[in-house]
Every structure is written in structure tokens, then in C-alpha cells.
CSV table of C-alpha atoms and ligand atoms in Angstrom, one decimal:
chain,number,residue,atom,x,y,z
W,30,MET,CA,36.1,-13.2,16.8
W,31,ASP,CA,33.7,-13.8,19.7
W,32,GLY,CA,30.0,-14.4,19.8
W,33,ASN,CA,29.5,-10.9,18.2
W,34,PHE,CA,31.3,-11.8,15.0
W,35,ARG,CA,27.8,-12.3,13.3
W,36,THR,CA,26.7,-8.9,13.9
W,37,ASN,CA,29.5,-6.6,14.8
W,38,PHE,CA,30.1,-5.1,11.3
W,39,VAL,CA,31.6,-1.9,10.1
W,40,ARG,CA,28.8,0.7,9.7
W,41,GLU,CA,30.2,4.2,9.8
W,42,PRO,CA,30.6,5.5,6.3
W,43,SER,CA,34.1,7.1,7.1
W,44,ALA,CA,35.2,3.4,8.3
W,45,LEU,CA,34.2,2.1,4.9
W,46,ARG,CA,37.3,3.8,3.6
W,47,GLN,CA,39.5,2.2,5.9
W,48,HIS,CA,40.1,-1.1,4.3
W,49,PRO,CA,37.5,-3.1,5.8
W,50,ALA,CA,36.9,-6.9,4.5
W,51,LEU,CA,33.9,-8.3,3.2
W,52,VAL,CA,33.0,-11.5,5.3
W,53,LEU,CA,31.5,-14.7,3.3
W,54,ASN,CA,30.1,-17.4,4.9
W,55,ALA,CA,31.8,-20.9,4.0
W,56,ASP,CA,29.3,-21.0,1.2
W,57,TYR,CA,30.9,-17.7,-0.4
W,58,ARG,CA,27.5,-15.5,0.1
W,59,PRO,CA,28.0,-12.6,2.5
W,60,LEU,CA,27.2,-13.3,6.1
W,61,SER,CA,25.1,-10.4,5.8
W,62,TYR,CA,23.7,-7.7,3.5
W,63,TYR,CA,22.4,-5.2,5.6
W,64,PRO,CA,24.5,-4.3,7.3
W,65,LEU,CA,26.9,-5.7,4.8
W,66,SER,CA,29.3,-8.0,6.6
W,67,LEU,CA,32.4,-6.1,6.9
W,68,TRP,CA,35.1,-6.4,9.5
W,69,PRO,CA,37.9,-3.7,10.4
W,70,TRP,CA,41.0,-4.8,8.8
W,71,GLN,CA,42.5,-5.6,12.1
W,72,ASP,CA,39.8,-8.3,12.9
W,73,ALA,CA,40.2,-9.6,9.3
W,74,VAL,CA,44.2,-9.9,9.9
W,75,LYS,CA,43.7,-11.5,13.2
W,76,ALA,CA,41.1,-13.9,11.9
W,77,ALA,CA,43.2,-15.2,9.1
W,78,PHE,CA,46.2,-15.4,11.5
W,79,LEU,CA,44.1,-17.7,13.8
W,80,ASP,CA,43.4,-19.7,10.7
W,81,ARG,CA,39.6,-19.2,11.0
W,82,VAL,CA,39.1,-17.7,7.6
W,83,ASP,CA,40.8,-18.0,4.2
W,84,ILE,CA,41.9,-14.8,2.3
W,85,VAL,CA,39.8,-14.4,-1.2
W,86,ALA,CA,41.4,-11.2,-2.2
W,87,GLU,CA,43.7,-8.4,-1.1
W,88,TYR,CA,43.9,-4.7,-1.4
W,89,ASP,CA,47.3,-3.2,-2.6
W,90,GLU,CA,47.8,-1.8,0.6
W,91,VAL,CA,50.0,-3.5,3.4
W,92,VAL,CA,50.6,-3.3,7.1
W,93,ARG,CA,53.8,-3.9,8.5
W,94,SER,CA,54.7,-5.1,12.0
W,95,PRO,CA,58.4,-5.6,13.1
W,96,ASN,CA,58.7,-8.9,11.6
W,97,MET,CA,56.3,-9.1,8.8
W,98,VAL,CA,54.7,-7.3,5.9
W,99,ILE,CA,50.9,-8.5,5.3
W,100,ARG,CA,48.6,-7.1,2.6
W,101,ILE,CA,45.3,-6.3,3.8
W,102,PRO,CA,42.5,-8.6,3.1
W,103,SER,CA,39.7,-7.3,1.1
W,104,VAL,CA,37.5,-10.4,1.0
W,105,VAL,CA,37.7,-13.3,3.6
W,106,VAL,CA,35.7,-16.6,3.7
W,107,LEU,CA,34.8,-18.2,7.0
W,108,LYS,CA,36.3,-21.8,7.2
W,109,ASP,CA,33.2,-23.1,9.1
W,110,PHE,CA,29.7,-22.5,7.8
W,111,VAL,CA,27.6,-20.5,10.2
W,112,GLN,CA,23.9,-21.4,10.1
W,113,PRO,CA,21.9,-18.3,9.0
W,114,GLN,CA,19.1,-17.2,11.7
W,115,LYS,CA,15.7,-18.2,10.7
W,116,ARG,CA,13.7,-16.4,13.2
W,117,VAL,CA,13.0,-12.6,12.4
W,118,ALA,CA,13.1,-10.4,15.4
W,119,PHE,CA,10.1,-7.8,15.3
W,120,THR,CA,12.2,-4.6,15.6
W,121,ARG,CA,11.9,-1.2,14.3
W,122,PHE,CA,14.8,-1.8,11.7
W,123,ASN,CA,13.6,-5.0,10.6
W,124,LEU,CA,10.0,-3.5,10.1
W,125,PHE,CA,11.4,-0.6,7.8
W,126,LEU,CA,13.4,-3.1,6.1
W,127,ARG,CA,10.3,-5.4,5.4
W,128,ASP,CA,8.5,-2.2,4.1
W,129,GLU,CA,11.6,-1.0,2.1
W,130,PHE,CA,11.9,2.2,4.0
W,131,ARG,CA,8.8,3.6,2.2
W,132,CYS,CA,5.7,4.8,3.7
W,133,GLN,CA,3.2,1.8,3.0
W,134,TYR,CA,0.2,4.4,2.2
W,135,CYS,CA,1.7,6.7,-0.3
W,136,GLY,CA,5.1,5.1,-1.0
W,137,SER,CA,7.2,8.2,0.3
W,138,LYS,CA,10.7,7.7,1.5
W,139,GLY,CA,11.1,10.5,3.8
W,140,ASP,CA,10.2,11.2,7.7
W,141,LEU,CA,9.2,7.8,8.3
W,142,THR,CA,7.2,6.8,11.4
W,143,PHE,CA,5.0,3.7,12.5
W,144,ASP,CA,1.2,3.4,12.1
W,145,HIS,CA,-1.0,0.8,13.7
W,146,VAL,CA,-3.4,-0.4,10.8
W,147,VAL,CA,-6.0,-1.2,13.2
W,148,PRO,CA,-5.4,1.7,15.6
W,149,ARG,CA,-4.5,0.8,19.4
W,150,ALA,CA,-7.7,2.5,20.5
W,151,SER,CA,-9.8,-0.1,18.6
W,152,GLY,CA,-7.8,-2.9,20.0
W,153,GLY,CA,-5.0,-3.2,17.5
W,154,ILE,CA,-2.1,-4.9,18.5
W,155,THR,CA,1.7,-3.9,17.9
W,156,SER,CA,2.7,-6.9,15.6
W,157,TRP,CA,4.1,-7.5,12.2
W,158,GLN,CA,0.5,-7.8,10.8
W,159,ASN,CA,-1.0,-4.6,12.3
W,160,VAL,CA,2.4,-2.1,12.3
W,161,VAL,CA,3.6,-0.5,9.0
W,162,ALA,CA,6.0,2.3,8.1
W,163,ALA,CA,4.1,5.5,7.4
W,164,CYS,CA,5.1,8.9,6.6
W,165,ALA,CA,4.4,11.7,9.0
W,166,PRO,CA,1.6,13.2,6.8
W,167,CYS,CA,-0.2,9.9,6.3
W,168,ASN,CA,0.0,9.1,9.8
W,169,LEU,CA,-1.5,12.4,10.7
W,170,ARG,CA,-4.1,11.8,8.1
W,171,LYS,CA,-5.1,8.3,9.2
W,172,GLY,CA,-5.3,9.3,12.8
W,173,SER,CA,-7.1,6.9,14.8
W,174,LYS,CA,-9.5,5.8,11.9
W,175,SER,CA,-9.7,2.5,10.2
W,176,LEU,CA,-8.6,2.1,6.5
W,177,ARG,CA,-12.1,2.0,5.6
W,178,GLN,CA,-13.0,5.1,7.5
W,179,CYS,CA,-10.1,7.1,6.1
W,180,GLY,CA,-10.1,5.8,2.6
W,181,MET,CA,-6.6,4.9,2.7
W,182,SER,CA,-5.1,1.6,1.5
W,183,LEU,CA,-1.9,-0.2,2.0
W,184,ARG,CA,0.7,-1.1,-0.8
W,185,LYS,CA,0.8,-4.6,0.3
W,186,PRO,CA,-0.6,-6.7,3.2
W,187,PRO,CA,1.7,-6.5,6.3
W,188,ARG,CA,3.0,-9.9,7.2
W,189,PRO,CA,5.9,-11.4,9.0
W,190,PRO,CA,8.8,-11.4,6.7
W,191,SER,CA,11.1,-14.4,6.4
W,192,ALA,CA,14.7,-14.4,7.1
W,193,GLN,CA,15.5,-15.2,3.3
W,194,GLU,CA,12.9,-12.0,2.3
W,195,LEU,CA,14.9,-9.6,4.7
W,196,LEU,CA,18.0,-10.8,3.2
W,197,ASN,CA,16.9,-10.1,0.0
W,198,MET,CA,15.7,-6.5,0.8
W,199,GLY,CA,18.9,-6.0,2.6
W,200,ARG,CA,20.6,-6.2,-1.1
W,201,LYS,CA,18.9,-3.1,-1.9
W,202,PHE,CA,20.6,-0.9,0.4
W,203,PRO,CA,24.3,-1.4,-0.3
W,204,PRO,CA,26.8,0.7,1.6
W,205,ASN,CA,27.7,3.8,0.0
W,206,HIS,CA,31.5,2.6,-0.7
W,207,LEU,CA,32.1,-0.8,-2.3
W,208,HIS,CA,35.2,-2.3,-3.2
W,209,GLU,CA,35.8,-3.6,-6.5
W,210,SER,CA,36.8,-6.9,-5.1
W,211,TRP,CA,33.6,-7.3,-3.3
W,212,MET,CA,31.2,-7.1,-6.4
W,213,ASP,CA,31.4,-10.6,-7.5
W,214,PHE,CA,30.2,-11.8,-4.2
W,215,LEU,CA,27.2,-9.3,-3.7
W,216,TYR,CA,25.7,-10.0,-7.0
W,217,TRP,CA,26.7,-13.2,-8.2
W,218,ASP,CA,23.5,-15.0,-7.5
W,219,ALA,CA,21.1,-12.0,-7.8
W,220,GLU,CA,18.1,-12.7,-10.4
W,221,LEU,CA,18.9,-11.7,-14.0
W,222,GLN,CA,16.9,-9.0,-15.5
W,223,ALA,CA,15.3,-10.0,-18.5
J,322,ZN,ZN1,2.7,8.6,3.3
């Protein structure tokens, strides 16, 4: 529960089975979707003990200390609202997330690299507007040519994503283990399919 509580989440698949708690902001939305905001159970119990969170749901399992028995929290909600970050950092991860982990030329999902749309040799800079996820074959095919020269086209114009757009994108990539008590909070405000 220090300055890192916003980003220090359980990421390893094996730890997902060790009773982590889904962490909700004070508005009952997950603090983060990707990675999903999950604390190790020890952190969740500690935060509840320090009165920083309310427990919303619990596992059947308990932990015992010499003088008490506690059911492990499966969902906790912060008592103080944390302002979502507005600025989106230009990182490899965020760029892949913007592009949905797909090659922006052919749509394939494997073997992703980065491609400068306007090649660096032609003065193209490294920016949201000029870098896209690309599979190795497309990257090779494009080489240091312009789009027109190589006859390739982008699936969508590259631009800086908003924090909200990245958040929504992150929902498409849930961890491979989800506890049933988390479901209501992950999808309750998702758009309904017609
Ligand atoms: Zn490709």
C-alpha cells in the first residue's frame, strides 16, 4: 500500500490461482483492466485491516493467525477514489495495446515488431502517429519504402490513444483465470450487443 499500489498487480498466471483480490476504485470499477488490478491476498487482507478498503466479496477459503480467522477477500473497493491517469505514456506495451496486438497491415497476431510508417531514413520520427505494430513478414516487405511505394495500407490511421480508449482496449484481454465474484465488476458497464 505505497505509491505503487496503482500498478503493482499480480501478473503471473500461476499467482492468479492463489486467491488474489480484484481491486475496485471507489466507483466500483476496476482500477485497471490490463493488467487487471489484482492484489495478492496478503495485500488485500492488510489493506482491509488498515481500513483502506471495504470487502465486497470473499473466497470460501480462510487464513488463520494465532488469534483470528479471516476469510480471504476476493473483491475489495478502495475507500478513497483514485483519479484515473489522463496522460498515456508512449511505451511499447501501450502501442501494442492501441493496435490490439495485431499487425496493422495484415491483421495477423503473431511475431509482432514495430514499423515506422514513414521510414526513419526518410525523416520519419518515433511517435504515436508514425509507429505501428507490424508482423515480421510485413515489416520485411515494407522495408524502408513508403506506403505508396510498397502498395501496402494501414487498417486504421495511427494516432495517440486516449486513456479511456486504452482502458476499453484492455478489457478485451482478461487474464486466463477469472474468479466468479469478479465478473459483475468486469462487465457490468460493458456495451450491450444488439
Ligand atoms: Zn502483417
